[in-house]
PDB file of C-alpha atoms in Angstrom:
ATOM      1  CA  UNK A  29     165.365 180.004 166.244  1.00  0.00           C
ATOM      2  CA  UNK A  30     162.016 178.687 165.036  1.00  0.00           C
ATOM      3  CA  UNK A  31     158.975 179.023 167.224  1.00  0.00           C
ATOM      4  CA  UNK A  32     156.984 176.003 168.324  1.00  0.00           C
ATOM      5  CA  UNK A  33     154.082 176.653 165.918  1.00  0.00           C
ATOM      6  CA  UNK A  34     156.345 176.569 162.874  1.00  0.00           C
ATOM      7  CA  UNK A  35     157.876 173.262 163.945  1.00  0.00           C
ATOM      8  CA  UNK A  36     154.593 171.420 164.366  1.00  0.00           C
ATOM      9  CA  UNK A  37     152.606 172.785 161.432  1.00  0.00           C
ATOM     10  CA  UNK A  38     150.991 170.291 159.107  1.00  0.00           C
ATOM     11  CA  UNK A  39     149.601 170.544 155.618  1.00  0.00           C
ATOM     12  CA  UNK A  40     147.172 167.663 156.260  1.00  0.00           C
ATOM     13  CA  UNK A  41     143.452 168.348 156.041  1.00  0.00           C
ATOM     14  CA  UNK A  42     141.248 167.759 159.077  1.00  0.00           C
ATOM     15  CA  UNK A  43     140.066 164.311 157.926  1.00  0.00           C
ATOM     16  CA  UNK A  44     143.655 163.139 157.449  1.00  0.00           C
ATOM     17  CA  UNK A  45     144.626 164.473 160.872  1.00  0.00           C
ATOM     18  CA  UNK A  46     141.655 162.705 162.448  1.00  0.00           C
ATOM     19  CA  UNK A  47     142.495 159.427 160.672  1.00  0.00           C
ATOM     20  CA  UNK A  48     146.103 159.578 161.902  1.00  0.00           C
ATOM     21  CA  UNK A  49     144.940 160.386 165.422  1.00  0.00           C
ATOM     22  CA  UNK A  50     142.466 157.501 165.514  1.00  0.00           C
ATOM     23  CA  UNK A  51     145.088 155.122 164.123  1.00  0.00           C
ATOM     24  CA  UNK A  52     147.544 156.232 166.805  1.00  0.00           C
ATOM     25  CA  UNK A  53     144.955 155.625 169.514  1.00  0.00           C
ATOM     26  CA  UNK A  54     144.205 152.217 167.977  1.00  0.00           C
ATOM     27  CA  UNK A  55     147.904 151.294 168.141  1.00  0.00           C
ATOM     28  CA  UNK A  56     148.062 152.341 171.790  1.00  0.00           C
ATOM     29  CA  UNK A  57     144.956 150.307 172.551  1.00  0.00           C
ATOM     30  CA  UNK A  58     146.318 147.217 170.761  1.00  0.00           C
ATOM     31  CA  UNK A  59     149.549 147.427 172.714  1.00  0.00           C
ATOM     32  CA  UNK A  60     147.834 148.149 176.016  1.00  0.00           C
ATOM     33  CA  UNK A  61     145.415 145.204 175.628  1.00  0.00           C
ATOM     34  CA  UNK A  62     148.149 142.747 174.577  1.00  0.00           C
ATOM     35  CA  UNK A  63     147.013 142.220 170.994  1.00  0.00           C
ATOM     36  CA  UNK A  64     150.649 141.911 169.980  1.00  0.00           C
ATOM     37  CA  UNK A  65     150.001 140.042 166.726  1.00  0.00           C
ATOM     38  CA  UNK A  66     147.628 142.758 165.511  1.00  0.00           C
ATOM     39  CA  UNK A  67     149.918 145.473 166.820  1.00  0.00           C
ATOM     40  CA  UNK A  68     152.832 144.107 164.814  1.00  0.00           C
ATOM     41  CA  UNK A  69     150.716 143.614 161.686  1.00  0.00           C
ATOM     42  CA  UNK A  70     149.734 147.286 161.801  1.00  0.00           C
ATOM     43  CA  UNK A  71     153.254 148.059 160.562  1.00  0.00           C
ATOM     44  CA  UNK A  72     151.869 147.038 157.159  1.00  0.00           C
ATOM     45  CA  UNK A  73     149.474 150.002 157.185  1.00  0.00           C
ATOM     46  CA  UNK A  74     150.778 152.613 154.773  1.00  0.00           C
ATOM     47  CA  UNK A  75     147.908 155.093 154.853  1.00  0.00           C
ATOM     48  CA  UNK A  76     144.783 155.957 156.788  1.00  0.00           C
ATOM     49  CA  UNK A  77     141.691 157.751 155.553  1.00  0.00           C
ATOM     50  CA  UNK A  78     138.611 159.070 157.277  1.00  0.00           C
ATOM     51  CA  UNK A  79     135.395 159.387 155.282  1.00  0.00           C
ATOM     52  CA  UNK A  80     131.770 159.370 156.450  1.00  0.00           C
ATOM     53  CA  UNK A  81     132.599 158.076 159.949  1.00  0.00           C
ATOM     54  CA  UNK A  82     134.630 155.218 158.466  1.00  0.00           C
ATOM     55  CA  UNK A  83     138.293 154.853 159.317  1.00  0.00           C
ATOM     56  CA  UNK A  84     140.092 153.088 156.468  1.00  0.00           C
ATOM     57  CA  UNK A  85     143.359 151.308 157.130  1.00  0.00           C
ATOM     58  CA  UNK A  86     145.209 150.812 153.860  1.00  0.00           C
ATOM     59  CA  UNK A  87     147.846 148.095 153.892  1.00  0.00           C
ATOM     60  CA  UNK A  88     150.772 148.250 151.483  1.00  0.00           C
ATOM     61  CA  UNK A  89     151.978 144.878 152.708  1.00  0.00           C
ATOM     62  CA  UNK A  90     149.579 142.332 151.237  1.00  0.00           C
ATOM     63  CA  UNK A  91     150.755 139.620 153.636  1.00  0.00           C
ATOM     64  CA  UNK A  92     149.791 141.733 156.653  1.00  0.00           C
ATOM     65  CA  UNK A  93     146.461 142.532 155.019  1.00  0.00           C
ATOM     66  CA  UNK A  94     145.726 138.856 154.403  1.00  0.00           C
ATOM     67  CA  UNK A  95     146.614 137.965 157.998  1.00  0.00           C
ATOM     68  CA  UNK A  96     144.333 140.668 159.424  1.00  0.00           C
ATOM     69  CA  UNK A  97     141.486 140.091 156.965  1.00  0.00           C
ATOM     70  CA  UNK A  98     139.548 137.528 158.995  1.00  0.00           C
ATOM     71  CA  UNK A  99     136.402 137.865 161.050  1.00  0.00           C
ATOM     72  CA  UNK A 100     137.992 137.535 164.501  1.00  0.00           C
ATOM     73  CA  UNK A 101     140.763 140.106 163.938  1.00  0.00           C
ATOM     74  CA  UNK A 102     138.399 142.541 162.241  1.00  0.00           C
ATOM     75  CA  UNK A 103     135.997 142.149 165.179  1.00  0.00           C
ATOM     76  CA  UNK A 104     138.788 142.991 167.651  1.00  0.00           C
ATOM     77  CA  UNK A 105     139.875 146.020 165.626  1.00  0.00           C
ATOM     78  CA  UNK A 106     136.272 147.192 165.193  1.00  0.00           C
ATOM     79  CA  UNK A 107     135.638 146.873 168.919  1.00  0.00           C
ATOM     80  CA  UNK A 108     138.742 148.892 169.769  1.00  0.00           C
ATOM     81  CA  UNK A 109     137.814 151.562 167.217  1.00  0.00           C
ATOM     82  CA  UNK A 110     134.305 151.725 168.728  1.00  0.00           C
ATOM     83  CA  UNK A 111     135.878 152.247 172.161  1.00  0.00           C
ATOM     84  CA  UNK A 112     137.775 155.227 170.730  1.00  0.00           C
ATOM     85  CA  UNK A 113     134.621 156.666 169.128  1.00  0.00           C
ATOM     86  CA  UNK A 114     131.345 154.748 169.128  1.00  0.00           C
ATOM     87  CA  UNK A 115     130.188 156.372 165.881  1.00  0.00           C
ATOM     88  CA  UNK A 116     133.117 155.022 163.858  1.00  0.00           C
ATOM     89  CA  UNK A 117     133.228 152.001 161.598  1.00  0.00           C
ATOM     90  CA  UNK A 118     136.386 150.213 160.449  1.00  0.00           C
ATOM     91  CA  UNK A 119     137.359 149.197 156.945  1.00  0.00           C
ATOM     92  CA  UNK A 120     140.615 147.596 155.822  1.00  0.00           C
ATOM     93  CA  UNK A 121     141.969 147.679 152.280  1.00  0.00           C
ATOM     94  CA  UNK A 122     145.041 146.545 150.425  1.00  0.00           C
ATOM     95  CA  UNK A 123     146.899 148.823 148.063  1.00  0.00           C
ATOM     96  CA  UNK A 124     147.387 145.828 145.798  1.00  0.00           C
ATOM     97  CA  UNK A 125     151.059 145.077 146.224  1.00  0.00           C
ATOM     98  CA  UNK A 126     151.848 141.398 145.885  1.00  0.00           C
ATOM     99  CA  UNK A 127     152.801 139.331 148.876  1.00  0.00           C
ATOM    100  CA  UNK A 128     156.192 137.700 149.181  1.00  0.00           C
ATOM    101  CA  UNK A 129     156.556 134.678 146.871  1.00  0.00           C
ATOM    102  CA  UNK A 130     159.166 132.356 148.369  1.00  0.00           C
ATOM    103  CA  UNK A 131     159.434 130.180 145.251  1.00  0.00           C
ATOM    104  CA  UNK A 132     160.094 133.159 142.945  1.00  0.00           C
ATOM    105  CA  UNK A 133     162.628 134.552 145.380  1.00  0.00           C
ATOM    106  CA  UNK A 134     164.426 131.204 145.602  1.00  0.00           C
ATOM    107  CA  UNK A 135     164.551 130.971 141.802  1.00  0.00           C
ATOM    108  CA  UNK A 136     165.886 134.518 141.614  1.00  0.00           C
ATOM    109  CA  UNK A 137     168.634 133.695 144.113  1.00  0.00           C
ATOM    110  CA  UNK A 138     169.568 130.549 142.180  1.00  0.00           C
ATOM    111  CA  UNK A 139     169.754 132.496 138.914  1.00  0.00           C
ATOM    112  CA  UNK A 140     171.809 135.310 140.384  1.00  0.00           C
ATOM    113  CA  UNK A 141     174.033 133.520 142.889  1.00  0.00           C
ATOM    114  CA  UNK A 142     173.663 129.814 142.103  1.00  0.00           C
ATOM    115  CA  UNK A 143     177.389 129.137 141.911  1.00  0.00           C
ATOM    116  CA  UNK A 144     178.276 130.770 145.225  1.00  0.00           C
ATOM    117  CA  UNK A 145     175.091 130.299 147.279  1.00  0.00           C
ATOM    118  CA  UNK A 146     173.559 127.152 148.722  1.00  0.00           C
ATOM    119  CA  UNK A 147     169.874 127.308 149.568  1.00  0.00           C
ATOM    120  CA  UNK A 148     168.609 124.747 152.075  1.00  0.00           C
TER     121      UNK A 148
END
């Protein structure tokens, strides 16, 4: 049987561990303070980085990134991050993946399944 230390070992460096920890605390704070929209949009975060007292939230979902990338939501997130650690700054980034294009998807469905599918 494995001991507890071998189960919970991590190959992450200290900055990565700190970024994940801060992000976890941010999620808890969003949920606790009823920022449900922001909490749900955080599912689009694919990676976190910590560099020079800046926590970077990297979104793989461009739609989530675009919805969060406004002054009021960034202010809320920055305030919550400052409550976790007053020396931290927040930065959000997108990994560059395209957002969902409804028109392209509809055209794809028509091309593939046009004879058996009705799109309303």
